[in-house]
mmCIF file of C-alpha atoms in Angstrom:
data_model
loop_
_atom_site.group_PDB
_atom_site.id
_atom_site.type_symbol
_atom_site.label_atom_id
_atom_site.label_comp_id
_atom_site.label_asym_id
_atom_site.label_seq_id
_atom_site.Cartn_x
_atom_site.Cartn_y
_atom_site.Cartn_z
ATOM 1 C CA MET I 1 90.993 113.893 112.356
ATOM 2 C CA ILE I 2 94.530 112.553 111.789
ATOM 3 C CA ALA I 3 93.630 109.025 113.844
ATOM 4 C CA THR I 4 89.657 108.769 112.436
ATOM 5 C CA VAL I 5 91.106 109.023 108.684
ATOM 6 C CA SER I 6 94.722 105.874 109.558
ATOM 7 C CA VAL I 7 91.231 103.442 111.461
ATOM 8 C CA PHE I 8 89.615 103.374 108.442
ATOM 9 C CA ALA I 9 92.649 102.775 106.096
ATOM 10 C CA ILE I 10 93.231 100.226 108.293
ATOM 11 C CA ALA I 11 89.887 98.351 107.978
ATOM 12 C CA GLN I 12 90.217 99.684 104.891
ATOM 13 C CA GLY I 13 93.721 97.646 104.497
ATOM 14 C CA LEU I 14 92.212 94.360 105.736
ATOM 15 C CA SER I 15 88.748 93.846 103.565
ATOM 16 C CA TYR I 16 90.631 93.689 100.361
ATOM 17 C CA PRO I 17 92.937 90.828 100.762
ATOM 18 C CA LEU I 18 90.348 88.421 103.503
ATOM 19 C CA LEU I 19 87.880 89.064 100.431
ATOM 20 C CA SER I 20 90.298 88.193 98.321
ATOM 21 C CA PHE I 21 91.491 85.214 99.932
ATOM 22 C CA ILE I 22 88.473 84.360 101.094
ATOM 23 C CA LEU I 23 87.086 83.561 97.425
ATOM 24 C CA GLN I 24 89.833 82.026 96.967
ATOM 25 C CA ARG I 25 89.281 79.321 98.906
ATOM 26 C CA GLN I 26 86.176 78.778 97.967
ATOM 27 C CA GLY I 27 86.913 78.372 94.776
ATOM 28 C CA VAL I 28 86.184 81.457 92.454
ATOM 29 C CA SER I 29 88.354 81.857 89.279
ATOM 30 C CA PRO I 30 90.188 85.810 90.322
ATOM 31 C CA ALA I 31 88.869 86.977 86.404
ATOM 32 C CA MET I 32 85.893 86.365 89.146
ATOM 33 C CA ILE I 33 87.444 87.883 92.399
ATOM 34 C CA GLY I 34 88.858 91.194 90.276
ATOM 35 C CA LEU I 35 85.555 92.181 89.063
ATOM 36 C CA SER I 36 83.712 91.833 92.960
ATOM 37 C CA ALA I 37 87.186 93.702 94.437
ATOM 38 C CA ALA I 38 85.734 96.538 90.761
ATOM 39 C CA MET I 39 83.099 96.800 92.838
ATOM 40 C CA THR I 40 84.013 99.165 95.868
ATOM 41 C CA PRO I 41 85.572 101.801 93.391
ATOM 42 C CA VAL I 42 82.965 102.179 91.895
ATOM 43 C CA GLY I 43 80.768 103.300 95.109
ATOM 44 C CA PHE I 44 83.916 105.282 95.012
ATOM 45 C CA ILE I 45 83.004 106.912 91.637
ATOM 46 C CA LEU I 46 78.694 106.960 91.906
ATOM 47 C CA SER I 47 79.179 108.498 95.028
ATOM 48 C CA SER I 48 80.932 110.767 94.867
ATOM 49 C CA PRO I 49 78.938 113.562 93.184
ATOM 50 C CA LEU I 50 76.485 112.997 96.005
ATOM 51 C CA ILE I 51 78.556 113.902 99.071
ATOM 52 C CA PRO I 52 78.638 118.096 98.819
ATOM 53 C CA ALA I 53 74.589 117.923 98.570
ATOM 54 C CA LEU I 54 74.973 115.284 101.050
ATOM 55 C CA ALA I 55 77.146 117.491 103.264
ATOM 56 C CA ARG I 56 74.778 120.538 102.384
ATOM 57 C CA ARG I 57 71.376 118.897 103.416
ATOM 58 C CA PHE I 58 72.450 117.141 106.918
ATOM 59 C CA GLY I 59 75.812 118.512 108.033
ATOM 60 C CA ALA I 60 79.332 117.001 107.371
ATOM 61 C CA GLY I 61 79.429 115.906 110.978
ATOM 62 C CA ARG I 62 77.175 113.890 110.702
ATOM 63 C CA THR I 63 76.967 112.858 107.107
ATOM 64 C CA ALA I 64 80.614 110.931 108.108
ATOM 65 C CA LEU I 65 78.918 109.823 110.965
ATOM 66 C CA ILE I 66 76.091 107.606 109.068
ATOM 67 C CA CYS I 67 78.197 106.517 107.151
ATOM 68 C CA ALA I 68 80.953 104.854 110.154
ATOM 69 C CA ALA I 69 78.281 103.636 111.428
ATOM 70 C CA LEU I 70 76.718 102.142 107.664
ATOM 71 C CA SER I 71 80.355 101.126 106.461
ATOM 72 C CA ALA I 72 80.418 98.903 110.409
ATOM 73 C CA ILE I 73 77.006 97.784 109.016
ATOM 74 C CA VAL I 74 77.523 96.722 105.276
ATOM 75 C CA LEU I 75 80.834 94.730 106.361
ATOM 76 C CA ALA I 76 79.151 93.093 109.062
ATOM 77 C CA LEU I 77 76.612 91.467 106.210
ATOM 78 C CA ILE I 78 79.312 91.067 103.656
ATOM 79 C CA GLY I 79 80.852 88.828 106.468
ATOM 80 C CA TRP I 80 77.436 86.940 107.498
ATOM 81 C CA THR I 81 76.209 86.413 103.710
ATOM 82 C CA GLN I 82 79.944 84.557 102.582
ATOM 83 C CA ASN I 83 78.652 84.455 99.262
ATOM 84 C CA VAL I 84 80.178 86.089 96.132
ATOM 85 C CA TYR I 85 76.984 87.740 94.736
ATOM 86 C CA LEU I 86 75.291 88.773 96.785
ATOM 87 C CA TRP I 87 79.264 90.390 97.501
ATOM 88 C CA PHE I 88 78.909 92.574 94.588
ATOM 89 C CA PRO I 89 76.417 94.910 95.472
ATOM 90 C CA LEU I 90 77.488 94.808 99.456
ATOM 91 C CA ARG I 91 81.537 95.582 98.026
ATOM 92 C CA PHE I 92 79.589 98.747 96.351
ATOM 93 C CA LEU I 93 77.791 99.931 98.651
ATOM 94 C CA ILE I 94 80.860 99.847 101.244
ATOM 95 C CA GLY I 95 82.416 101.620 99.052
ATOM 96 C CA VAL I 96 79.195 104.326 98.592
ATOM 97 C CA VAL I 97 79.107 104.616 102.589
ATOM 98 C CA THR I 98 83.016 104.957 102.898
ATOM 99 C CA ASN I 99 83.762 107.466 100.611
ATOM 100 C CA PRO I 100 81.989 110.629 102.319
ATOM 101 C CA LEU I 101 83.608 109.434 105.747
ATOM 102 C CA TYR I 102 87.034 109.562 104.300
ATOM 103 C CA VAL I 103 86.504 112.625 102.225
ATOM 104 C CA LEU I 104 84.891 115.155 104.342
ATOM 105 C CA SER I 105 87.830 113.259 106.984
ATOM 106 C CA GLU I 106 90.578 114.418 104.453
ATOM 107 C CA ILE I 107 88.665 118.561 103.790
ATOM 108 C CA TRP I 108 88.892 118.429 107.573
ATOM 109 C CA VAL I 109 92.659 117.897 108.064
ATOM 110 C CA ILE I 110 93.075 120.116 105.474
ATOM 111 C CA ALA I 111 90.901 123.270 106.653
ATOM 112 C CA LEU I 112 92.611 122.549 110.582
ATOM 113 C CA ALA I 113 96.333 122.626 109.098
ATOM 114 C CA PRO I 114 97.676 125.644 109.635
ATOM 115 C CA PRO I 115 98.048 127.693 106.219
ATOM 116 C CA ALA I 116 102.499 128.081 107.514
ATOM 117 C CA ARG I 117 102.339 124.687 108.239
ATOM 118 C CA ARG I 118 100.428 122.639 105.917
ATOM 119 C CA GLY I 119 102.782 121.079 103.805
ATOM 120 C CA ARG I 120 104.453 118.778 107.138
ATOM 121 C CA VAL I 121 100.650 118.026 107.910
ATOM 122 C CA MET I 122 99.716 117.301 104.861
ATOM 123 C CA GLY I 123 102.719 115.158 104.531
ATOM 124 C CA VAL I 124 101.789 113.160 108.408
ATOM 125 C CA TYR I 125 98.801 112.276 107.029
ATOM 126 C CA SER I 126 99.753 111.330 104.096
ATOM 127 C CA THR I 127 102.408 108.999 105.865
ATOM 128 C CA VAL I 128 99.202 107.798 107.935
ATOM 129 C CA ILE I 129 97.327 106.466 105.964
ATOM 130 C CA SER I 130 99.741 104.782 103.463
ATOM 131 C CA ALA I 131 100.554 102.873 106.434
ATOM 132 C CA GLY I 132 97.339 102.385 107.966
ATOM 133 C CA PHE I 133 96.377 100.278 104.417
ATOM 134 C CA ALA I 134 99.879 98.753 104.981
ATOM 135 C CA ALA I 135 98.623 97.886 108.314
ATOM 136 C CA GLY I 136 95.923 96.663 107.278
ATOM 137 C CA PRO I 137 96.492 92.204 106.054
ATOM 138 C CA LEU I 138 98.951 92.775 108.778
ATOM 139 C CA CYS I 139 96.740 91.688 110.983
ATOM 140 C CA LEU I 140 95.765 89.222 109.435
ATOM 141 C CA LEU I 141 98.246 88.075 110.260
ATOM 142 C CA ALA I 142 97.165 88.395 113.803
ATOM 143 C CA VAL I 143 94.014 86.759 113.484
ATOM 144 C CA GLY I 144 93.769 84.678 109.450
ATOM 145 C CA THR I 145 91.293 84.895 107.722
ATOM 146 C CA GLN I 146 88.879 82.059 108.566
ATOM 147 C CA GLY I 147 85.463 82.670 111.193
ATOM 148 C CA TRP I 148 84.708 86.290 113.120
ATOM 149 C CA PRO I 149 87.593 87.153 113.874
ATOM 150 C CA PRO I 150 88.588 89.338 110.946
ATOM 151 C CA PHE I 151 85.555 90.895 110.144
ATOM 152 C CA LEU I 152 85.420 91.966 113.648
ATOM 153 C CA VAL I 153 88.488 93.743 113.199
ATOM 154 C CA GLY I 154 87.615 95.524 110.634
ATOM 155 C CA ILE I 155 83.983 96.345 112.311
ATOM 156 C CA PHE I 156 85.364 98.385 115.793
ATOM 157 C CA ALA I 157 88.061 100.284 113.238
ATOM 158 C CA PHE I 158 84.920 101.487 111.383
ATOM 159 C CA VAL I 159 83.116 102.371 115.289
ATOM 160 C CA LEU I 160 85.742 103.218 116.521
ATOM 161 C CA CYS I 161 86.485 105.475 113.640
ATOM 162 C CA GLY I 162 83.180 107.072 115.050
ATOM 163 C CA ILE I 163 83.811 107.131 118.124
ATOM 164 C CA CYS I 164 87.486 109.338 117.764
ATOM 165 C CA LEU I 165 85.055 111.188 115.143
ATOM 166 C CA ALA I 166 82.299 111.756 117.640
ATOM 167 C CA SER I 167 84.751 113.057 120.716
ATOM 168 C CA VAL I 168 85.960 116.154 118.271
ATOM 169 C CA LEU I 169 82.973 117.346 116.147
ATOM 170 C CA PRO I 170 81.670 120.074 117.765
ATOM 171 C CA ARG I 171 85.806 121.574 117.166
ATOM 172 C CA LEU I 172 86.121 121.077 113.415
ATOM 173 C CA PRO I 173 85.718 124.079 111.502
ATOM 174 C CA LYS I 174 82.207 124.830 108.956
ATOM 175 C CA VAL I 175 82.818 123.321 105.310
ATOM 176 C CA ASP I 176 79.450 123.013 105.104
ATOM 177 C CA GLU I 177 77.318 126.122 103.811
ATOM 178 C CA ALA I 178 75.054 126.785 101.877
ATOM 179 C CA GLY I 179 75.325 129.673 100.478
ATOM 180 C CA HIS I 180 78.117 128.885 97.891
ATOM 181 C CA GLN I 181 76.955 126.152 96.429
ATOM 182 C CA VAL I 182 79.718 124.213 93.397
ATOM 183 C CA SER I 183 79.404 121.205 92.136
ATOM 184 C CA VAL I 184 81.917 117.740 91.746
ATOM 185 C CA LEU I 185 81.539 119.263 88.156
ATOM 186 C CA GLY I 186 81.431 122.535 88.907
ATOM 187 C CA PHE I 187 84.582 122.318 90.233
ATOM 188 C CA VAL I 188 86.940 120.602 87.512
ATOM 189 C CA PRO I 189 87.214 124.303 84.905
ATOM 190 C CA LEU I 190 88.545 125.615 88.902
ATOM 191 C CA ALA I 191 91.153 122.865 89.199
ATOM 192 C CA TRP I 192 91.325 120.749 85.672
ATOM 193 C CA LEU I 193 94.986 120.197 86.055
ATOM 194 C CA LEU I 194 95.014 119.175 90.063
ATOM 195 C CA LEU I 195 92.360 116.496 89.458
ATOM 196 C CA PHE I 196 94.728 115.483 86.503
ATOM 197 C CA ALA I 197 97.726 115.176 88.332
ATOM 198 C CA VAL I 198 95.202 113.107 90.887
ATOM 199 C CA VAL I 199 94.260 110.203 88.246
ATOM 200 C CA VAL I 200 97.889 110.062 86.988
ATOM 201 C CA ALA I 201 98.895 109.413 90.935
ATOM 202 C CA ALA I 202 95.892 106.248 91.462
ATOM 203 C CA GLY I 203 97.275 105.122 88.163
ATOM 204 C CA PHE I 204 100.513 104.877 88.777
ATOM 205 C CA GLU I 205 100.112 103.869 92.267
ATOM 206 C CA GLN I 206 97.085 101.350 91.391
ATOM 207 C CA GLY I 207 99.372 100.193 87.712
ATOM 208 C CA ALA I 208 102.638 100.187 89.224
ATOM 209 C CA LEU I 209 101.027 97.293 92.569
ATOM 210 C CA ALA I 210 99.087 95.362 89.549
ATOM 211 C CA LEU I 211 101.517 94.038 87.020
ATOM 212 C CA LEU I 212 105.020 95.583 88.566
ATOM 213 C CA PRO I 213 105.830 90.999 89.769
ATOM 214 C CA VAL I 214 104.819 90.243 85.882
ATOM 215 C CA TYR I 215 106.684 92.901 85.017
ATOM 216 C CA GLY I 216 109.732 91.409 86.985
ATOM 217 C CA THR I 217 108.167 87.841 86.191
ATOM 218 C CA HIS I 218 108.852 89.195 82.269
ATOM 219 C CA HIS I 219 112.989 89.528 83.639
ATOM 220 C CA GLY I 220 112.510 86.593 84.935
ATOM 221 C CA ILE I 221 112.983 87.911 88.932
ATOM 222 C CA THR I 222 112.044 86.148 91.724
ATOM 223 C CA GLU I 223 108.102 86.788 93.232
ATOM 224 C CA THR I 224 109.885 86.811 96.859
ATOM 225 C CA ARG I 225 112.401 89.203 95.216
ATOM 226 C CA MET I 226 109.527 91.008 93.717
ATOM 227 C CA SER I 227 107.642 90.969 96.843
ATOM 228 C CA ALA I 228 110.475 92.430 98.440
ATOM 229 C CA LEU I 229 110.483 95.361 95.882
ATOM 230 C CA LEU I 230 107.370 96.535 96.654
ATOM 231 C CA SER I 231 107.578 96.030 99.778
ATOM 232 C CA VAL I 232 110.287 98.730 99.561
ATOM 233 C CA MET I 233 108.222 101.250 96.833
ATOM 234 C CA ILE I 234 105.781 101.191 100.210
ATOM 235 C CA ALA I 235 108.359 102.288 101.849
ATOM 236 C CA GLY I 236 110.079 105.466 99.844
ATOM 237 C CA ASN I 237 105.388 106.646 99.967
ATOM 238 C CA ILE I 238 105.265 106.055 103.497
ATOM 239 C CA ALA I 239 108.602 107.917 104.495
ATOM 240 C CA MET I 240 108.971 110.409 102.220
ATOM 241 C CA GLN I 241 105.344 112.353 102.707
ATOM 242 C CA VAL I 242 107.031 113.961 105.622
ATOM 243 C CA PRO I 243 110.141 115.525 104.208
ATOM 244 C CA LEU I 244 107.965 116.378 100.297
ATOM 245 C CA GLY I 245 105.335 118.208 102.528
ATOM 246 C CA LEU I 246 108.680 120.348 104.394
ATOM 247 C CA LEU I 247 110.057 121.361 100.851
ATOM 248 C CA ALA I 248 106.184 122.184 99.925
ATOM 249 C CA GLU I 249 106.597 124.609 102.830
ATOM 250 C CA ARG I 250 109.801 126.277 101.185
ATOM 251 C CA LEU I 251 109.792 126.664 97.469
ATOM 252 C CA SER I 252 105.593 125.357 96.327
ATOM 253 C CA ALA I 253 103.314 122.414 96.493
ATOM 254 C CA ARG I 254 103.031 123.394 92.574
ATOM 255 C CA LEU I 255 106.945 123.139 92.069
ATOM 256 C CA VAL I 256 107.317 120.090 93.891
ATOM 257 C CA ARG I 257 104.662 118.186 92.521
ATOM 258 C CA LEU I 258 106.523 119.337 89.470
ATOM 259 C CA ALA I 259 109.725 117.963 90.620
ATOM 260 C CA CYS I 260 107.579 114.674 91.706
ATOM 261 C CA VAL I 261 106.312 113.981 88.112
ATOM 262 C CA ALA I 262 110.015 114.582 86.110
ATOM 263 C CA ILE I 263 111.670 112.097 88.588
ATOM 264 C CA THR I 264 108.707 109.079 88.319
ATOM 265 C CA VAL I 265 109.514 109.800 83.979
ATOM 266 C CA LEU I 266 112.646 109.631 84.788
ATOM 267 C CA GLY I 267 111.882 106.296 86.690
ATOM 268 C CA CYS I 268 109.876 104.697 84.242
ATOM 269 C CA LEU I 269 113.912 105.386 81.882
ATOM 270 C CA LEU I 270 115.299 103.778 84.265
ATOM 271 C CA LEU I 271 113.223 101.078 85.443
ATOM 272 C CA PRO I 272 114.356 98.592 82.325
ATOM 273 C CA LEU I 273 118.039 99.666 82.664
ATOM 274 C CA LEU I 274 118.064 98.601 86.207
ATOM 275 C CA ILE I 275 115.466 96.133 88.232
ATOM 276 C CA GLU I 276 118.299 93.304 87.454
ATOM 277 C CA SER I 277 121.115 95.529 89.314
ATOM 278 C CA SER I 278 120.823 96.337 92.610
ATOM 279 C CA LEU I 279 120.282 99.847 91.678
ATOM 280 C CA ILE I 280 116.955 99.340 91.203
ATOM 281 C CA TRP I 281 116.322 99.302 95.316
ATOM 282 C CA PRO I 282 116.970 102.986 96.591
ATOM 283 C CA MET I 283 115.848 103.874 92.834
ATOM 284 C CA ILE I 284 112.104 101.925 93.592
ATOM 285 C CA PHE I 285 112.170 103.657 97.204
ATOM 286 C CA VAL I 286 112.293 107.175 95.496
ATOM 287 C CA TRP I 287 110.027 105.980 92.592
ATOM 288 C CA GLY I 288 106.680 104.809 95.161
ATOM 289 C CA ALA I 289 107.672 108.301 97.417
ATOM 290 C CA VAL I 290 107.706 111.010 94.287
ATOM 291 C CA SER I 291 104.916 109.090 92.698
ATOM 292 C CA TYR I 292 102.766 109.360 95.211
ATOM 293 C CA GLY I 293 103.926 112.383 96.157
ATOM 294 C CA ILE I 294 102.115 114.094 93.410
ATOM 295 C CA TYR I 295 99.046 113.084 95.175
ATOM 296 C CA THR I 296 99.931 114.249 98.489
ATOM 297 C CA MET I 297 101.828 118.022 96.463
ATOM 298 C CA SER I 298 97.993 118.293 94.565
ATOM 299 C CA ILE I 299 96.250 117.992 98.222
ATOM 300 C CA ILE I 300 98.292 120.164 99.483
ATOM 301 C CA GLU I 301 97.693 123.324 97.129
ATOM 302 C CA LEU I 302 94.202 121.808 97.157
ATOM 303 C CA GLY I 303 94.097 123.293 100.744
ATOM 304 C CA GLU I 304 95.851 126.623 99.801
ATOM 305 C CA ARG I 305 93.429 127.813 96.272
ATOM 306 C CA PHE I 306 89.531 126.715 97.939
ATOM 307 C CA THR I 307 88.068 126.754 101.043
ATOM 308 C CA GLY I 308 84.712 125.334 102.829
ATOM 309 C CA SER I 309 81.332 124.646 99.846
ATOM 310 C CA THR I 310 84.814 124.301 97.399
ATOM 311 C CA LEU I 311 86.532 122.054 99.104
ATOM 312 C CA VAL I 312 84.678 119.707 99.589
ATOM 313 C CA ALA I 313 83.442 119.572 95.767
ATOM 314 C CA GLY I 314 87.130 119.504 95.708
ATOM 315 C CA ASN I 315 87.487 116.770 97.695
ATOM 316 C CA ALA I 316 85.392 114.825 96.421
ATOM 317 C CA ALA I 317 86.544 115.487 93.309
ATOM 318 C CA PHE I 318 89.185 114.114 94.288
ATOM 319 C CA SER I 319 88.092 111.037 95.422
ATOM 320 C CA LEU I 320 86.260 110.248 91.902
ATOM 321 C CA MET I 321 89.527 111.037 89.404
ATOM 322 C CA TRP I 322 91.485 108.605 92.518
ATOM 323 C CA GLY I 323 88.560 106.110 91.318
ATOM 324 C CA VAL I 324 88.560 106.797 87.377
ATOM 325 C CA GLY I 325 92.489 106.670 87.206
ATOM 326 C CA GLY I 326 92.945 103.459 89.379
ATOM 327 C CA ILE I 327 90.315 101.152 86.717
ATOM 328 C CA ALA I 328 91.778 102.980 83.900
ATOM 329 C CA VAL I 329 95.176 103.299 83.848
ATOM 330 C CA PRO I 330 96.488 99.505 84.892
ATOM 331 C CA PRO I 331 93.770 97.785 82.150
ATOM 332 C CA LEU I 332 95.175 99.934 80.136
ATOM 333 C CA ALA I 333 98.944 99.270 80.481
ATOM 334 C CA GLY I 334 98.145 95.736 80.753
ATOM 335 C CA THR I 335 97.460 95.885 76.882
ATOM 336 C CA ALA I 336 100.462 97.386 76.616
ATOM 337 C CA MET I 337 102.117 94.575 78.279
ATOM 338 C CA ASP I 338 100.471 92.103 75.982
ATOM 339 C CA ILE I 339 100.943 94.350 72.664
ATOM 340 C CA LEU I 340 104.470 95.601 73.745
ATOM 341 C CA GLY I 341 105.941 93.115 76.376
ATOM 342 C CA ALA I 342 107.020 94.041 79.671
ATOM 343 C CA ARG I 343 108.308 97.620 78.574
ATOM 344 C CA GLY I 344 103.946 98.205 77.916
ATOM 345 C CA LEU I 345 104.281 98.729 81.622
ATOM 346 C CA PRO I 346 106.847 101.862 81.264
ATOM 347 C CA ILE I 347 105.878 103.382 78.664
ATOM 348 C CA THR I 348 102.410 103.549 79.823
ATOM 349 C CA LEU I 349 103.927 104.698 83.470
ATOM 350 C CA GLY I 350 106.228 107.318 82.200
ATOM 351 C CA LEU I 351 103.987 108.391 78.897
ATOM 352 C CA MET I 352 101.094 110.341 81.411
ATOM 353 C CA CYS I 353 103.434 111.379 83.777
ATOM 354 C CA LEU I 354 104.975 112.898 81.564
ATOM 355 C CA ALA I 355 101.670 114.055 79.968
ATOM 356 C CA LEU I 356 101.171 115.457 83.280
ATOM 357 C CA ALA I 357 104.491 117.184 83.571
ATOM 358 C CA ILE I 358 104.585 119.651 79.872
ATOM 359 C CA ALA I 359 100.772 120.545 80.600
ATOM 360 C CA SER I 360 102.762 121.109 84.110
ATOM 361 C CA LEU I 361 104.394 123.531 82.973
ATOM 362 C CA VAL I 362 102.169 124.799 80.378
ATOM 363 C CA GLY I 363 99.269 125.677 82.917
ATOM 364 C CA ARG I 364 101.867 127.089 85.298
ATOM 365 C CA ARG I 365 103.391 129.545 81.624
ATOM 366 C CA LYS I 366 100.032 130.512 80.976
ATOM 367 C CA ALA I 367 99.535 131.731 84.687
ATOM 368 C CA LEU I 368 103.054 133.310 84.121
ATOM 369 C CA ILE I 369 101.209 134.738 81.133
ATOM 370 C CA VAL I 370 97.785 135.881 83.669
ATOM 371 C CA ARG I 371 100.763 137.885 85.726
#
């Protein structure tokens, strides 16, 4: 299942830069390119509430296999049309059809992970996902961005994803029972703090990747150095999820998540002080590790607390909240930078993480009082 999701991540990681390069060659404006790219997360958001019902109606395995096939078909249509206006509905559709595949695969990984080793398994899962998304753009170095070759790589990846899934389908646990039905909206009051954590993790990642280069320009940092810093941040994300998962097994996912949030807030405070010094390199590595660790710990806790159809609804809600955070936070942080200057970025990200830290402490205190 981890192999299935990693192949999915490679296909997704390849498609974003590929389509941007093609549109740029066509002379499409940056604003239009950004709007086109936003169609996929909009598809994620709108399809998420449908996933529990689809899994119950058609079965989780059949739904995932159909989505793998449809993903390959839609990507082929994108390669065939090569038109910015036709790409709007097609990129929306690829978000709709890939989201159930991703969500259900993640649910199976959670369900298969032994409780005593869930931390390390989900750490490996998060590492592989991040590495897959990072490997997608590297594929373009091998096949280029012209013609059908890059699209064929993505199409083959989705086909391979379906083959991997089909090979283990009979042995996968049932996660689509029809007896106890929980909707995505019905899941929100059950774990609002976990969903808030997902919004923060997604918003931080998307906001940092989109606006750190702009932040660096304000400080006179070259594009090459900022690109290297972003690479180090992603490397921290990839390298540290397994250690964080092991730590969650020894302590608890909730406690490690709180520590990740606290260190992320500290990073927001240190960024303006260290951006022009050599200490920024280790700081940005740790920042990348703990900011994504918020999501990893939330996934671990989701698996600890919920099973069956509730887990399906919860994971679909995670996908929905990831889309909300990814769409809402970058414009918010960008507006703050317009008003406050460069410091608007760490202020926005820091206040968002601080709100999560306070909510986590309040939630933990209420839980202790109830006990």
